[in-house]
Amino acid sequence: MKSWWKDVMAMEFRKILAYRSDFWITFLGQMFIQLLVTISLWHSVFKENNVTSMQGLNLEMLALYYLVANVGMRILWGENIGFISREIYEGTFTRYLLYPISFFQYKTVSYLSYSLFYSLQLFIFYWLYQLFFGTSDLSFTHLYYLILGIGIFLTSSLLFLTLAFMVELISLWADNVWTLMIMLRFFVTFFGGGFIPLNFLPHWAQEILAWTPFPYLINLPVRTILGLSHHTEIIKGIFFILAWTLILATFVKVIWSRGQKRYTGVGI
Amino acid sequence: MIEIKNLSKSFKSHKKEPGLKGSLKAVFHREEITKLALKSIDLSINKGEMIGLIGANGAGKTTLVKILAGIVHPTSGSATVLGHIPWERPNEYRRQMSLIMGQKNQVWWDLPALDSFLLLKEIYQIPKNQYQKNIDFLADTLMIKDQLKTQVRKLSLGERMKIELMAALLHNPQVIFLDEPTIGLDLSAQKAVRHFLLEYQKEFSPITILTSHYMEDIKELCPRVAIMKEGEIVFDGPLAEVQRMLGDEKVISVTTDVTTFKIHIPRENLASETQHLFQKHNVVDLNIQDPPIEEIIESLMKGGAP
């Protein structure tokens, strides 16, 4: 670990805490709204179909799936959209070209700081959940699965970061990549199991998706936290995460080597 | 040492017709235009020199500085700074160089300056003693000690500029690029920044390239100037020579009982013209001076190479 890594992390934590009301409002607000929407929506679906479970998940488990997925996605998203493209647009990106350190290392450490911080939210969520529902018969996770799941979320954050690098660096050609980042998040959420658990999709679709990076970004860590994944599935998932990260990192390298020649340092 | 040979840079951009029709048309087709920002620049700067780059907006000053700082790649030509090719950005070069842009923030907006400095200490691997010594020297000379613990976004423009200067000089760079460091500052802040830069130059003797639109900056700080016009250097030499170049002329400021005016006259006609003025007008006050440096440079920029 390089000495400046911990300083970058400490600085990013200070930046998050500089706006601590935003931290709590977003976290708690998002959690309760999500809970409300999910329960009412799936309650109607269950009632309409006159069933008590779908694909092996009852209403409570589905609600739990969405809550964990939702909090977990914050770990995945890390910094806000535009964490590179906005700086390129504004010209503040220049600072990373001046510092005698790797720009990618800096951004990765900075991004992971956010992911680590949001992991804390998942622990808080776990604690709140145990406090209110811990004595009920809802089959929420063991702490071991929670830690394992957060570990997978942090690993898959690196994969998402590599995807984000690819899209964000396009701003060296096109000024505004906001829409592309929104699309990326939509695809990741949809094909990753953020909108509906992936086992609700047809079998053939699940088989195709298994070869893409998407299911390992949300579905795998959420299922791990809920204790629904067995160890073979987890090991296979981690292998895919690392393999896809390496493949995409090669593309990022090419984009960067060409794109940096186009940087003009102009901005607001 | 900085050596620049045949350095050129062109930028591509797009042209869009004004109005809604133009915007709709641009969605399908945009006309590409190429602007030559630098045209075969040659320049050599020695260790410890402070050179002023001056020119109108769009003359290519900032582009040249950005290339030398390694953030922009040139289209052709070569340049070495302290033996390094800047745009290859070796860490060894980046540790010895600094770029300060008057219109850009490089310290973190949401944090107090000291937080940013602590990170820079680690990034530049500044030893603890050296770090504290530099913080003390810079904060004292810039008179900014009390603002170091305040969120940067809450500081005034002048204070922010001082913080930027501190951040950029914390690692004792051997080469400093200053791109309009006094832009937007009030007169007293401009004076303070100039005083600081002079002190810093005396103390550490770095190679410094300064671009500025304020002639006071150039006059007070730069013994040597390079004047740029449309991507070319049209003059490179001592500041005193600029004045000597048009030294054949004098400026007479005249105040009569009804008006005030200035006239430029050849030196050899000085006596006869002055006599003529006294005969023709009821002169209350008369002042004979060399042409101001601003006017000389302006005429050089308009007229091209002398």
Coordinates of C-alpha atoms in Angstrom, one line a residue:
Chain A
M1 CA 0.0 0.0 0.0
K2 CA 1.5 3.3 -1.0
S3 CA 1.7 6.0 1.6
W4 CA -0.6 8.4 -0.4
W5 CA -3.4 5.9 -0.7
K6 CA -4.5 6.2 2.9
D7 CA -4.3 10.0 2.6
V8 CA -6.5 9.9 -0.5
M9 CA -9.0 7.7 1.3
A10 CA -8.9 9.9 4.4
M11 CA -9.5 13.0 2.2
E12 CA -12.4 11.3 0.4
F13 CA -14.0 10.3 3.7
R14 CA -13.7 14.0 4.8
K15 CA -15.3 15.1 1.6
I16 CA -18.3 12.7 2.2
L17 CA -18.6 13.9 5.8
A18 CA -18.4 17.5 4.8
Y19 CA -22.0 17.0 3.6
R20 CA -23.1 14.5 6.2
S21 CA -26.8 15.4 6.0
D22 CA -26.8 14.3 2.4
F23 CA -25.3 11.0 3.6
W24 CA -28.1 10.2 6.0
I25 CA -31.0 11.6 4.0
T26 CA -30.0 9.7 0.9
F27 CA -29.3 6.5 2.8
L28 CA -32.4 6.5 5.1
G29 CA -34.7 8.1 2.5
Q30 CA -33.8 5.7 -0.2
M31 CA -34.1 2.7 2.1
F32 CA -37.6 3.5 3.3
I33 CA -39.0 4.6 -0.1
Q34 CA -37.5 1.4 -1.6
L35 CA -39.1 -0.7 1.1
L36 CA -42.5 0.9 0.6
V37 CA -42.5 0.7 -3.2
T38 CA -41.2 -2.9 -3.2
I39 CA -43.6 -4.3 -0.7
S40 CA -46.7 -2.6 -2.3
L41 CA -45.7 -3.6 -5.8
W42 CA -44.8 -7.2 -5.1
H43 CA -47.8 -7.6 -2.7
S44 CA -50.1 -6.7 -5.7
V45 CA -48.2 -9.2 -7.9
F46 CA -48.5 -12.0 -5.3
K47 CA -52.2 -11.2 -4.7
E48 CA -53.0 -11.0 -8.4
N49 CA -51.4 -14.4 -9.0
N50 CA -52.8 -15.8 -5.8
V51 CA -49.4 -17.2 -4.8
T52 CA -47.3 -17.0 -1.6
S53 CA -43.9 -17.3 -3.3
M54 CA -42.3 -16.8 -6.7
Q55 CA -39.1 -18.6 -7.9
G56 CA -38.6 -19.8 -4.3
L57 CA -38.8 -16.3 -2.8
N58 CA -41.7 -15.1 -0.6
L59 CA -42.7 -11.5 -0.2
E60 CA -40.4 -10.8 2.8
M61 CA -37.4 -12.3 1.0
L62 CA -38.1 -10.3 -2.1
A63 CA -38.3 -7.1 0.0
L64 CA -35.1 -8.0 1.6
Y65 CA -33.5 -8.8 -1.8
Y66 CA -34.4 -5.3 -3.0
L67 CA -33.3 -3.5 0.1
V68 CA -29.9 -5.2 0.1
A69 CA -29.5 -4.7 -3.7
N70 CA -30.4 -1.1 -3.3
V71 CA -27.9 -0.3 -0.5
G72 CA -25.4 -2.6 -2.2
M73 CA -25.6 -0.6 -5.5
R74 CA -24.3 2.4 -3.7
I75 CA -21.1 0.4 -3.0
L76 CA -21.0 -0.5 -6.6
W77 CA -21.6 3.1 -7.9
G78 CA -18.9 4.5 -5.7
E79 CA -18.3 8.1 -6.6
N80 CA -21.0 10.1 -8.5
I81 CA -21.5 9.9 -12.2
G82 CA -19.0 12.1 -13.9
F83 CA -16.2 11.5 -11.5
I84 CA -13.8 11.7 -14.4
S85 CA -15.8 13.2 -17.3
R86 CA -16.9 16.2 -15.2
E87 CA -13.3 17.0 -14.3
I88 CA -12.3 16.7 -17.9
Y89 CA -15.1 19.0 -18.9
E90 CA -14.2 21.5 -16.2
G91 CA -10.5 21.2 -16.7
T92 CA -9.7 20.2 -13.1
F93 CA -8.5 16.9 -14.5
T94 CA -5.2 18.7 -15.2
R95 CA -4.2 18.1 -11.6
Y96 CA -4.0 14.3 -12.1
L97 CA -1.6 14.9 -15.0
L98 CA 0.6 17.1 -12.9
Y99 CA 0.9 14.8 -9.8
P100 CA 3.8 12.4 -9.9
I101 CA 1.5 9.4 -9.4
S102 CA -0.7 7.2 -11.5
F103 CA -4.0 8.8 -12.4
F104 CA -5.7 5.3 -12.4
Q105 CA -4.4 4.4 -9.0
Y106 CA -5.6 7.8 -7.6
K107 CA -9.0 7.4 -9.1
T108 CA -9.3 3.7 -8.0
V109 CA -8.4 4.6 -4.4
S110 CA -10.7 7.5 -4.4
Y111 CA -13.6 5.4 -5.8
L112 CA -13.0 2.6 -3.4
S113 CA -13.1 5.1 -0.5
Y114 CA -16.7 5.8 -1.4
S115 CA -17.4 2.1 -1.8
L116 CA -15.9 1.3 1.6
F117 CA -17.9 4.2 3.2
Y118 CA -21.2 2.9 1.7
S119 CA -20.3 -0.6 2.9
L120 CA -20.7 0.9 6.3
Q121 CA -24.3 1.7 5.3
L122 CA -24.9 -2.0 4.6
F123 CA -23.7 -2.8 8.2
I124 CA -26.0 -0.1 9.6
F125 CA -28.8 -1.5 7.5
Y126 CA -28.1 -5.0 8.8
W127 CA -28.1 -3.7 12.4
L128 CA -31.4 -1.9 11.9
Y129 CA -32.9 -4.9 10.3
Q130 CA -31.8 -7.2 13.2
L131 CA -33.1 -4.6 15.6
F132 CA -36.6 -4.6 14.1
F133 CA -37.0 -8.0 12.5
G134 CA -34.2 -10.1 14.1
T135 CA -36.6 -12.1 16.2
S136 CA -39.1 -12.8 13.4
D137 CA -38.8 -15.9 11.2
L138 CA -37.5 -14.0 8.2
S139 CA -34.4 -15.8 7.0
F140 CA -32.0 -12.9 6.9
T141 CA -28.4 -13.6 6.8
H142 CA -25.7 -14.6 9.1
L143 CA -23.0 -12.0 9.7
Y144 CA -20.5 -14.2 7.9
Y145 CA -22.6 -14.0 4.7
L146 CA -22.9 -10.2 5.1
I147 CA -19.1 -9.8 5.3
L148 CA -18.6 -12.2 2.4
G149 CA -21.2 -10.4 0.3
I150 CA -19.7 -7.0 1.1
G151 CA -16.3 -8.4 0.0
I152 CA -17.8 -9.5 -3.3
F153 CA -19.5 -6.1 -3.7
L154 CA -16.1 -4.4 -3.2
T155 CA -14.5 -6.8 -5.7
S156 CA -17.3 -6.2 -8.2
S157 CA -16.8 -2.5 -7.6
L158 CA -13.5 -2.8 -9.4
L159 CA -15.2 -4.4 -12.3
F160 CA -17.8 -1.6 -12.4
L161 CA -15.1 1.0 -12.1
T162 CA -13.3 -0.4 -15.1
L163 CA -16.6 -0.2 -17.1
A164 CA -17.0 3.3 -15.8
F165 CA -13.5 4.3 -16.8
M166 CA -14.3 3.1 -20.4
V167 CA -17.4 5.3 -20.6
E168 CA -16.1 8.3 -18.6
L169 CA -12.9 8.5 -20.7
I170 CA -15.0 8.9 -23.8
S171 CA -15.4 12.5 -22.7
L172 CA -11.9 13.0 -24.1
W173 CA -13.7 12.8 -27.5
A174 CA -17.2 13.9 -26.6
D175 CA -17.7 16.6 -24.0
N176 CA -20.7 15.1 -22.3
V177 CA -21.0 11.4 -21.5
W178 CA -23.7 11.8 -18.8
T179 CA -26.3 9.9 -20.9
L180 CA -23.8 7.1 -21.6
M181 CA -23.2 6.7 -17.8
I182 CA -26.9 6.6 -17.1
M183 CA -27.3 3.9 -19.8
L184 CA -24.4 2.0 -18.3
R185 CA -26.1 2.1 -14.8
F186 CA -29.4 1.1 -16.4
F187 CA -27.9 -1.9 -18.1
V188 CA -26.0 -2.9 -15.0
T189 CA -29.1 -2.6 -12.8
F190 CA -31.3 -4.5 -15.3
F191 CA -29.0 -7.3 -16.3
G192 CA -27.3 -7.4 -12.9
G193 CA -30.5 -8.1 -11.0
G194 CA -31.2 -4.7 -9.5
F195 CA -34.6 -4.4 -11.0
I196 CA -35.7 -8.0 -10.7
P197 CA -33.8 -11.0 -9.3
L198 CA -32.1 -12.8 -12.2
N199 CA -33.8 -16.1 -11.5
F200 CA -37.1 -14.5 -12.6
L201 CA -35.6 -14.3 -16.2
P202 CA -36.0 -17.2 -18.6
H203 CA -33.4 -19.9 -18.3
W204 CA -31.8 -19.2 -21.7
A205 CA -31.4 -15.5 -20.7
Q206 CA -29.7 -16.5 -17.5
E207 CA -27.3 -18.7 -19.4
I208 CA -26.3 -16.0 -21.7
L209 CA -26.0 -13.4 -18.9
A210 CA -23.7 -15.8 -17.0
W211 CA -21.0 -15.1 -19.7
T212 CA -21.3 -11.3 -19.3
P213 CA -20.0 -9.2 -16.4
F214 CA -23.5 -8.2 -15.3
P215 CA -24.8 -10.9 -12.9
Y216 CA -21.6 -10.7 -10.8
L217 CA -22.1 -7.0 -10.1
I218 CA -25.4 -7.1 -8.1
N219 CA -27.1 -10.5 -8.2
L220 CA -24.1 -12.5 -6.9
P221 CA -23.3 -10.3 -3.9
V222 CA -26.9 -9.9 -2.9
R223 CA -27.6 -13.6 -3.1
T224 CA -24.5 -14.2 -1.0
I225 CA -25.6 -11.8 1.7
L226 CA -29.0 -13.5 1.8
G227 CA -27.3 -16.9 2.1
L228 CA -28.7 -18.1 -1.2
S229 CA -25.4 -18.7 -3.0
H230 CA -23.3 -21.8 -2.4
H231 CA -19.5 -21.6 -2.4
T232 CA -18.9 -23.0 -5.9
E233 CA -21.1 -20.2 -7.3
I234 CA -19.2 -17.6 -5.3
I235 CA -15.8 -18.8 -6.4
K236 CA -16.9 -19.0 -10.1
G237 CA -18.4 -15.5 -9.8
I238 CA -15.2 -14.1 -8.3
F239 CA -13.2 -15.7 -11.2
F240 CA -15.5 -14.0 -13.7
I241 CA -15.3 -10.7 -12.0
L242 CA -11.5 -10.7 -12.1
A243 CA -11.3 -12.0 -15.7
W244 CA -13.7 -9.4 -17.0
T245 CA -11.9 -6.7 -15.0
L246 CA -8.6 -7.7 -16.8
I247 CA -10.2 -7.8 -20.2
L248 CA -11.9 -4.4 -19.8
A249 CA -8.7 -2.9 -18.3
T250 CA -7.0 -3.6 -21.6
F251 CA -9.6 -1.6 -23.4
V252 CA -9.3 1.2 -20.9
K253 CA -5.5 1.3 -21.5
V254 CA -6.0 1.7 -25.2
I255 CA -8.7 4.4 -24.8
W256 CA -6.4 6.3 -22.3
S257 CA -3.3 6.1 -24.5
R258 CA -5.2 7.6 -27.4
G259 CA -7.5 9.9 -25.5
Q260 CA -4.9 11.7 -23.4
K261 CA -3.4 13.1 -26.6
R262 CA -6.7 14.9 -27.1
Y263 CA -6.9 16.5 -23.7
T264 CA -6.7 20.3 -24.0
G265 CA -7.0 21.3 -20.4
V266 CA -9.7 23.9 -21.2
G267 CA -12.8 24.2 -19.0
I268 CA -14.9 26.4 -16.9
Chain B
M1 CA 17.0 24.3 -18.8
I2 CA 14.2 24.4 -21.4
E3 CA 14.8 23.8 -25.1
I4 CA 12.0 24.2 -27.6
K5 CA 12.5 23.5 -31.3
N6 CA 9.9 23.8 -34.1
L7 CA 7.1 23.2 -31.7
S8 CA 3.6 23.4 -33.3
K9 CA 0.2 22.6 -32.1
S10 CA -3.1 22.6 -33.8
F11 CA -6.6 22.1 -32.3
K12 CA -9.7 20.8 -34.0
S13 CA -13.1 22.2 -33.1
H14 CA -16.5 22.5 -34.6
K15 CA -18.4 25.4 -36.1
K16 CA -22.1 25.7 -35.4
E17 CA -24.5 28.3 -37.0
P18 CA -26.4 30.3 -34.4
G19 CA -30.1 29.6 -33.6
L20 CA -32.3 26.6 -33.5
K21 CA -31.8 25.8 -37.2
G22 CA -28.0 25.8 -36.6
S23 CA -28.4 23.5 -33.6
L24 CA -30.6 21.1 -35.6
K25 CA -28.2 21.1 -38.5
A26 CA -25.3 20.4 -36.1
V27 CA -26.9 17.3 -34.9
F28 CA -26.4 15.7 -38.3
H29 CA -23.4 17.6 -39.6
R30 CA -20.7 19.7 -38.0
E31 CA -18.1 21.7 -39.8
E32 CA -14.7 20.9 -38.5
I33 CA -12.2 23.7 -38.2
T34 CA -8.5 23.4 -37.4
K35 CA -6.7 26.2 -35.5
L36 CA -3.0 26.5 -35.5
A37 CA -2.3 27.6 -31.9
L38 CA 1.5 27.3 -32.1
K39 CA 3.6 27.7 -35.3
S40 CA 7.2 26.4 -35.1
I41 CA 8.1 27.9 -31.8
D42 CA 11.8 28.0 -30.9
L43 CA 12.8 29.1 -27.4
S44 CA 15.6 28.4 -24.9
I45 CA 15.4 29.3 -21.2
N46 CA 18.3 28.9 -18.8
K47 CA 18.3 27.8 -15.2
G48 CA 17.1 30.5 -12.8
E49 CA 15.6 32.6 -15.5
M50 CA 12.2 34.2 -15.2
I51 CA 10.6 34.9 -18.6
G52 CA 7.4 36.7 -19.3
L53 CA 5.2 35.4 -22.1
I54 CA 3.0 38.1 -23.4
G55 CA 0.5 38.4 -26.2
A56 CA -3.2 39.0 -27.0
N57 CA -5.9 36.5 -26.2
G58 CA -5.4 33.4 -28.4
A59 CA -1.8 34.1 -29.1
G60 CA -0.8 30.7 -27.9
K61 CA 0.8 31.5 -24.5
T62 CA -1.3 29.1 -22.5
T63 CA -1.0 26.4 -25.1
L64 CA 2.8 26.7 -24.9
V65 CA 2.7 26.5 -21.1
K66 CA 0.4 23.5 -21.1
I67 CA 2.7 21.6 -23.5
L68 CA 5.7 22.4 -21.4
A69 CA 3.8 21.2 -18.3
G70 CA 3.0 18.0 -20.1
I71 CA -0.8 18.2 -20.1
V72 CA -1.1 18.8 -23.8
H73 CA 0.6 16.9 -26.6
P74 CA 2.1 18.9 -29.4
T75 CA 1.3 18.2 -33.0
S76 CA 5.0 18.4 -34.1
G77 CA 8.4 19.6 -32.9
S78 CA 10.4 18.9 -29.8
A79 CA 10.8 20.2 -26.3
T80 CA 12.8 19.2 -23.3
V81 CA 12.5 20.5 -19.8
L82 CA 15.3 19.6 -17.3
G83 CA 16.2 16.9 -19.9
H84 CA 12.7 15.4 -19.9
I85 CA 10.1 15.3 -22.7
P86 CA 7.2 17.0 -20.9
W87 CA 4.3 15.2 -22.5
E88 CA 5.8 11.8 -21.7
R89 CA 5.2 12.8 -18.1
P90 CA 7.8 10.8 -16.3
N91 CA 7.2 11.0 -12.5
E92 CA 10.8 12.4 -12.0
Y93 CA 9.8 15.4 -14.1
R94 CA 6.5 15.9 -12.5
R95 CA 8.1 16.0 -9.1
Q96 CA 10.2 19.0 -10.2
M97 CA 7.6 21.0 -12.0
S98 CA 4.6 23.0 -11.1
L99 CA 1.8 24.7 -13.1
I100 CA -0.4 27.4 -11.6
M101 CA -3.4 28.5 -13.6
G102 CA -5.1 31.7 -12.4
Q103 CA -8.5 30.6 -13.6
K104 CA -8.4 26.9 -12.4
N105 CA -8.6 25.4 -9.0
Q106 CA -6.2 22.6 -8.3
V107 CA -6.7 22.3 -4.6
W108 CA -9.9 20.6 -3.3
W109 CA -12.8 23.0 -3.1
D110 CA -14.7 21.3 -0.3
L111 CA -11.8 21.0 2.1
P112 CA -9.6 23.3 4.1
A113 CA -6.2 24.0 2.4
L114 CA -4.3 22.1 5.0
D115 CA -6.1 18.9 4.1
S116 CA -5.0 19.3 0.5
F117 CA -1.5 20.1 1.6
L118 CA -1.2 16.9 3.7
L119 CA -2.2 14.9 0.6
L120 CA 0.3 16.8 -1.5
K121 CA 3.0 16.1 1.1
E122 CA 2.5 12.3 0.5
I123 CA 2.1 12.6 -3.2
Y124 CA 5.3 14.5 -3.6
Q125 CA 7.0 12.6 -0.8
I126 CA 8.1 15.7 1.0
P127 CA 10.0 15.0 4.2
K128 CA 8.1 16.1 7.4
N129 CA 10.7 18.8 8.4
Q130 CA 10.8 20.2 4.9
Y131 CA 7.0 20.2 4.7
Q132 CA 6.7 22.2 7.9
K133 CA 9.5 24.6 6.9
N134 CA 7.8 25.2 3.5
I135 CA 4.4 25.7 4.9
D136 CA 5.8 28.3 7.3
F137 CA 7.7 30.1 4.7
L138 CA 4.9 30.1 2.1
A139 CA 2.2 31.0 4.6
D140 CA 4.3 33.8 6.2
T141 CA 5.4 35.3 2.9
L142 CA 1.8 35.1 1.5
M143 CA 0.3 36.3 4.8
I144 CA -2.3 33.5 4.6
K145 CA -1.6 31.6 7.8
D146 CA -5.1 32.3 9.3
Q147 CA -7.0 30.9 6.3
L148 CA -5.3 27.5 6.1
K149 CA -8.0 25.8 8.1
T150 CA -11.0 27.3 6.3
Q151 CA -12.8 25.4 3.5
V152 CA -11.3 26.7 0.3
R153 CA -14.6 27.5 -1.3
K154 CA -15.3 30.0 1.4
L155 CA -12.2 32.0 0.8
S156 CA -11.9 35.2 -1.3
L157 CA -10.5 35.0 -4.8
G158 CA -7.2 36.5 -3.7
E159 CA -6.9 34.1 -0.8
R160 CA -7.7 31.2 -3.1
M161 CA -4.9 32.2 -5.4
K162 CA -2.5 32.4 -2.5
I163 CA -3.6 28.9 -1.5
E164 CA -3.1 27.7 -5.1
L165 CA 0.4 29.2 -5.0
M166 CA 1.2 27.4 -1.8
A167 CA 0.0 24.1 -3.1
A168 CA 2.0 24.4 -6.2
L169 CA 5.2 25.4 -4.5
L170 CA 5.1 23.1 -1.5
H171 CA 7.5 20.6 -3.2
N172 CA 10.1 23.2 -4.2
P173 CA 9.7 22.8 -7.9
Q174 CA 12.7 23.7 -10.2
V175 CA 10.4 24.7 -13.0
I176 CA 7.3 26.9 -12.5
F177 CA 4.7 27.7 -15.1
L178 CA 2.5 30.6 -14.0
D179 CA -0.5 31.2 -16.3
E180 CA -2.0 34.5 -15.4
P181 CA -1.6 34.2 -11.6
T182 CA -3.0 37.6 -10.9
I183 CA -6.1 37.5 -13.1
G184 CA -9.2 38.8 -11.4
L185 CA -7.3 39.9 -8.3
D186 CA -7.6 43.4 -6.8
L187 CA -4.6 45.7 -6.8
S188 CA -3.4 44.9 -3.3
A189 CA -3.7 41.1 -3.9
Q190 CA -1.8 41.5 -7.2
K191 CA 0.9 43.4 -5.5
A192 CA 1.2 40.7 -2.7
V193 CA 1.4 37.9 -5.3
R194 CA 4.0 39.7 -7.3
H195 CA 6.0 40.4 -4.1
F196 CA 5.8 36.8 -3.2
L197 CA 6.9 35.6 -6.6
L198 CA 9.9 37.9 -6.5
E199 CA 10.9 36.6 -3.0
Y200 CA 10.4 33.0 -4.1
Q201 CA 12.6 33.6 -7.2
K202 CA 15.3 35.1 -5.1
E203 CA 15.2 32.3 -2.5
F204 CA 15.0 29.2 -4.8
S205 CA 16.0 30.4 -8.4
P206 CA 13.6 28.2 -10.3
I207 CA 13.1 28.5 -14.1
T208 CA 9.8 30.5 -14.3
I209 CA 7.6 31.1 -17.2
L210 CA 4.9 33.7 -16.5
T211 CA 2.0 34.6 -18.8
S212 CA 0.0 37.7 -17.9
H213 CA -2.1 40.4 -19.3
Y214 CA -1.0 42.8 -16.6
M215 CA 2.0 44.7 -17.7
E216 CA 2.8 45.4 -14.0
D217 CA 3.5 41.7 -13.5
I218 CA 5.9 41.6 -16.4
K219 CA 7.6 44.8 -15.6
E220 CA 8.2 43.9 -12.0
L221 CA 9.0 40.2 -12.4
C222 CA 10.5 39.4 -15.8
P223 CA 13.9 40.7 -17.0
R224 CA 13.2 38.8 -20.2
V225 CA 10.1 38.7 -22.3
A226 CA 8.8 36.8 -25.3
I227 CA 6.0 38.4 -27.2
M228 CA 3.6 36.0 -29.0
K229 CA 1.4 36.8 -31.9
E230 CA -0.9 34.3 -33.6
G231 CA 1.1 31.3 -32.4
E232 CA 4.5 32.8 -33.2
I233 CA 7.2 34.4 -31.0
V234 CA 7.7 37.8 -32.6
F235 CA 10.1 39.1 -30.0
D236 CA 12.4 37.4 -27.5
G237 CA 14.8 39.5 -25.5
P238 CA 15.4 41.7 -22.5
L239 CA 12.5 43.8 -21.4
A240 CA 14.8 46.9 -21.6
E241 CA 15.4 46.2 -25.3
V242 CA 11.7 46.4 -26.0
Q243 CA 11.8 50.0 -24.7
R244 CA 15.0 50.7 -26.6
M245 CA 13.5 49.4 -29.9
L246 CA 11.1 52.3 -30.0
G247 CA 13.4 54.6 -28.1
D248 CA 13.6 57.0 -31.0
E249 CA 10.2 58.3 -30.0
K250 CA 9.1 60.4 -27.1
V251 CA 5.6 61.0 -25.7
I252 CA 4.7 64.5 -24.7
S253 CA 1.7 64.9 -22.4
V254 CA 0.3 68.4 -22.6
T255 CA -2.2 70.2 -20.4
T256 CA -3.5 73.5 -21.8
D257 CA -6.1 75.8 -20.3
V258 CA -8.8 74.0 -22.3
T259 CA -7.7 70.4 -22.8
T260 CA -5.2 67.6 -22.2
F261 CA -3.6 65.5 -24.9
K262 CA -0.7 63.3 -25.8
I263 CA 1.5 63.3 -28.8
H264 CA 4.2 60.9 -30.1
I265 CA 7.1 62.7 -31.8
P266 CA 10.6 61.7 -33.1
R267 CA 13.4 62.4 -30.6
E268 CA 15.2 64.6 -33.1
N269 CA 12.2 66.9 -33.3
L270 CA 11.7 67.2 -29.6
A271 CA 13.1 70.7 -29.1
S272 CA 11.3 72.2 -32.1
E273 CA 8.0 70.5 -31.4
T274 CA 8.0 71.6 -27.8
Q275 CA 8.7 75.2 -28.8
H276 CA 5.9 74.9 -31.4
L277 CA 3.5 73.7 -28.6
F278 CA 4.2 76.6 -26.4
Q279 CA 3.7 79.0 -29.3
K280 CA 0.4 77.4 -30.4
H281 CA -1.3 76.7 -27.0
N282 CA -1.6 78.2 -23.7
V283 CA 0.4 75.4 -22.0
V284 CA -0.3 74.8 -18.2
D285 CA 1.7 71.6 -17.8
L286 CA 4.0 69.6 -20.0
N287 CA 5.6 66.2 -19.5
I288 CA 8.1 64.4 -21.7
Q289 CA 8.5 60.6 -21.3
D290 CA 9.5 57.4 -23.1
P291 CA 6.6 55.6 -24.6
P292 CA 4.9 53.3 -22.0
I293 CA 6.0 49.6 -22.3
E294 CA 2.3 48.7 -22.7
E295 CA 2.1 50.8 -25.9
I296 CA 5.3 49.4 -27.3
I297 CA 4.2 45.8 -26.8
E298 CA 0.8 46.6 -28.1
S299 CA 2.3 48.0 -31.3
L300 CA 4.6 45.0 -31.6
M301 CA 1.6 42.6 -31.2
K302 CA -0.3 44.5 -33.8
G303 CA 2.5 45.1 -36.2
G304 CA 4.3 41.8 -36.1
A305 CA 8.0 41.2 -35.9
P306 CA 10.0 44.5 -35.5

